[in-house]
Structure formats: structure tokens, C-alpha cells
Amino acid sequence: MYTFRLNLKRISIWILLLTQILLILSYFFLQVAPTEPKSDIKISFLKSNDDVKDATATYHTLNTNIILKSVSTKHSYIDFNSSLCFKSGTDLISMKISKEINWKCKCLPGWHGNDCGQPEVLWRAMIASRKPIKIKGPRTFERRLIYFFEVDRYSEYVADIRINELGDIVDLFILYEDRGSNYLQSKLNNKFYKEYQDKILYIQDKREHLWKKVKTRLKNLRNDDIILSSNLNEIPNRDALTFLKFYDQWPQPIKFRFRWSVFGFFWMHPSRTIISGGACTVSFLKEMFNNKLSLLTDNKTLSSQVYKGIILGDLNHYGGWFCEYCNDPAQVVEFLASKPKNVINWDRIDKQKIDNSYIEDLIENGVYIDGKTQLIKARKYRDSYFAPRFVNEHNWRYDFLLTNFYSKLDYYEG
């Protein structure tokens, strides 16, 4: 009897032990992978049967179907009693500490409008146009912004600036280069612009063919989405672009008066500005330009009485920056050597003398590439439009574009 009780006790212990083992095994085999957190990225991609993509790449090609995400504008505004104020343009600190009831938004310097949502450059452009303009907004959802621009080996620094400057407000970058060139593709494969590669669609083609190909891949494109295009070395004003995303009934097409910087932001061309680039809605591009991007960036469009667009920027408040020859001297020499006579006026320049030393002397003394035209010195600490915001905030990264290292005076001041 004693032996029987002892065996029964042992059997019970073994049963408990086996039960515990089975429970542990069940936990590991039946464990469900945790759900991944939702991403804040404004673009999601649907894979189709024809998707063929390098597993190591994170940028996108024409083999990808693209869905642009709708984003509410409410996160960009704050309600003070009866006043709805744009956060970036409103003096929030002053309004929050005010003991009296806030019935009106208090705008920061450089911002205008009842909700402080109009940046200076846009506000001045509407006044200068002398046209009846009734801006409506803010919208419930942001317009999606699709930005086309070319990248080559001589525009790498400026391309890096504009992607970082505009990366949080542009929904899709269309970066392109000529057929037969793989410079940009090689850079992308090496994680160039890695923070925003999920927002980049890479294409090898001419600008005139791009929109026809791209729009077939945008599966939820809306007529009020914005198409933006500009040339090499141009950086549009981010505040102005943000306004276009948030408001309705602005004149179309939009052109940009860029500040004309040379060699870096420390020198300005005596002409001071250059008009270039263009922005409009998807429906305007189709109805007025027959889907031709080249007409959007053609300055002749504004001279036509058909269009009622405006130019963003004047001689003191710029619609962005055009940074010409913003490279190291060796790359400037290589760039000039690659251009034919019909692009560079070689009659005014002795091509034989163009070398690193020649370019360094021009940069030091503030002389244009022709060796004759005197440039205007820009003041870093006095000029609010000296350089794009991202450049100023990351001056260690673009120091050679902010300080003239070939001038001893500028070097020690910088």
C-alpha cells in the first residue's frame, strides 16, 4: 500500500511537470507577432505583380504604385477662443501668457492674415499683383505636394539642401536624370538622401516625358494636388509652399523670384534675382498646359493674358534661392569644361586660364565667372534671407557655402 501511494505521488509530479512543459511550448509556438506601430510617413506603396525592385533600395521607381496619404490640417492650427491661429506664424507664447481673452491671432514678424497663415513673401506678392484675390482656408486636409527636379553631379549640394529643407512638406520628390546617366541612381543606391528615400521616385528621362509616366502610378491623385517643378540649383521658399498646401483660391500658375547667389550664399549676382520654376494644381496643369511640365516652368506663361498667376518674391523678400556655381572650385572647373559655347559665353572668357586658382580668385574677390562682373557681398547676420533655414541650422554641414574661406576677412568673421 505504501509503495502504491509513493508511485501515485511520483506519477502526479511527472504529470504536473509535463503539463508545465506543454504550456511553455504552447506559448512559444502560438505566440503572435506584435502589430507594428503605424508610420507617420505621408506616402504608402502598394506592390503590384510587376514590381521588380532591388531589395537593398528604399527609393521608388516606375514599377511602384503609389498612394498619397491624406493629412488633416488641424495639427497645424490652435484655437484661441474664437480665433483659429496657424501655429508657425503665431506668437503662441504671448497669447498664452496674456490674461485677457484672445479674440485675434497675434502674428510673428513676417506673418500676416487673420490666422497668421500668410508668409511675408506670399502676402507681398498678392498686394503687388493688384488683382482681386480672395484666399479661402484653411482646408480640412492638406493638398499633396509633388516636386519634380533634375539632379546631376554638379548640383549635388543644392539637391541635398532642398530635400532636407522641404522634406517634411513635400509628399513626393520626383528626381530625374538623363538616360544613359546613372550618377543619381548610384548615389541613391549608396543611401544618398537616406532620411527621405521613401519619398523619392527615381526616373531616367527628360522632363517633358515625366508627368505622363508618373501620373499613371499615382493611384489616388486629386485634382487639387500641387505640381511643383524647378530647374537645377533652385530652392523654393518652404513657407510659401506650406501656404499653398493649406489654402484655396490662390492665383495660378505660381512663379518664383529666386535670390541669385553665386559660389555660395555670401555673394549675390548684381541682378539680385532670377524668375524661374512654377507651381499649379493637377487640374490646372491638365486644362491650361495640356499636362506639359515645360510650360509650367516657361516664363512666357506669365506674360500671357490667359493666366492670372503671381510671382512669389521681390528684391527684399525672396521666393527661394538660386545658388549658381555652389561647388568646390574643382567641380566648377569641370562643369565649365563640360558646357558647349552656346551655354557659356566663351567670347568673354579665356577658356585656357580657367583652373582651380582662377575660380578661387573669383570667389575671394567676388567676381562673376566672366571675370568682369562684380558681385554683391551678402551679410550673414543682417539678412533674414541670407540662406535657407536648414542651411543656417546646419552651418557645420554647409560651411563653405556660408563663409568665403578664400577671403581672410570673411574667414575670421565666420
Short mmCIF file of N, CA, C and O in Angstrom, two decimals, residues 37-43 69 71 198-199:
data_model
loop_
_atom_site.label_atom_id
_atom_site.label_comp_id
_atom_site.label_asym_id
_atom_site.label_seq_id
_atom_site.Cartn_x
_atom_site.Cartn_y
_atom_site.Cartn_z
N PRO A 37 3.80 49.44 -35.14
CA PRO A 37 3.17 50.75 -34.96
C PRO A 37 2.94 51.43 -36.30
O PRO A 37 3.67 51.20 -37.25
N LYS A 38 1.94 52.26 -36.35
CA LYS A 38 1.64 52.99 -37.57
C LYS A 38 2.72 54.00 -37.86
O LYS A 38 3.24 54.65 -36.98
N SER A 39 3.02 54.17 -39.14
CA SER A 39 4.07 55.11 -39.53
C SER A 39 3.49 56.48 -39.75
O SER A 39 2.33 56.64 -40.12
N ASP A 40 4.30 57.52 -39.55
CA ASP A 40 3.89 58.90 -39.81
C ASP A 40 4.19 59.33 -41.23
O ASP A 40 3.91 60.45 -41.62
N ILE A 41 4.80 58.43 -42.03
CA ILE A 41 5.20 58.77 -43.39
C ILE A 41 3.96 59.08 -44.23
O ILE A 41 2.95 58.39 -44.13
N LYS A 42 4.02 60.09 -45.05
CA LYS A 42 2.86 60.55 -45.79
C LYS A 42 2.61 59.77 -47.08
O LYS A 42 1.71 60.08 -47.82
N ILE A 43 3.43 58.79 -47.38
CA ILE A 43 3.25 58.02 -48.60
C ILE A 43 3.27 56.54 -48.26
O ILE A 43 4.10 56.08 -47.50
N LYS A 69 -0.96 59.85 -48.99
CA LYS A 69 -1.80 59.86 -47.80
C LYS A 69 -2.45 61.21 -47.58
O LYS A 69 -1.83 62.25 -47.79
N VAL A 71 -3.66 64.07 -45.13
CA VAL A 71 -3.23 64.54 -43.81
C VAL A 71 -4.11 65.71 -43.39
O VAL A 71 -4.27 66.68 -44.12
N ASP A 198 12.16 57.13 -48.85
CA ASP A 198 10.81 56.58 -49.00
C ASP A 198 9.88 57.57 -49.71
O ASP A 198 8.80 57.20 -50.16
N LYS A 199 10.30 58.85 -49.82
CA LYS A 199 9.52 59.86 -50.52
C LYS A 199 10.07 60.17 -51.91
O LYS A 199 9.65 61.14 -52.54
#
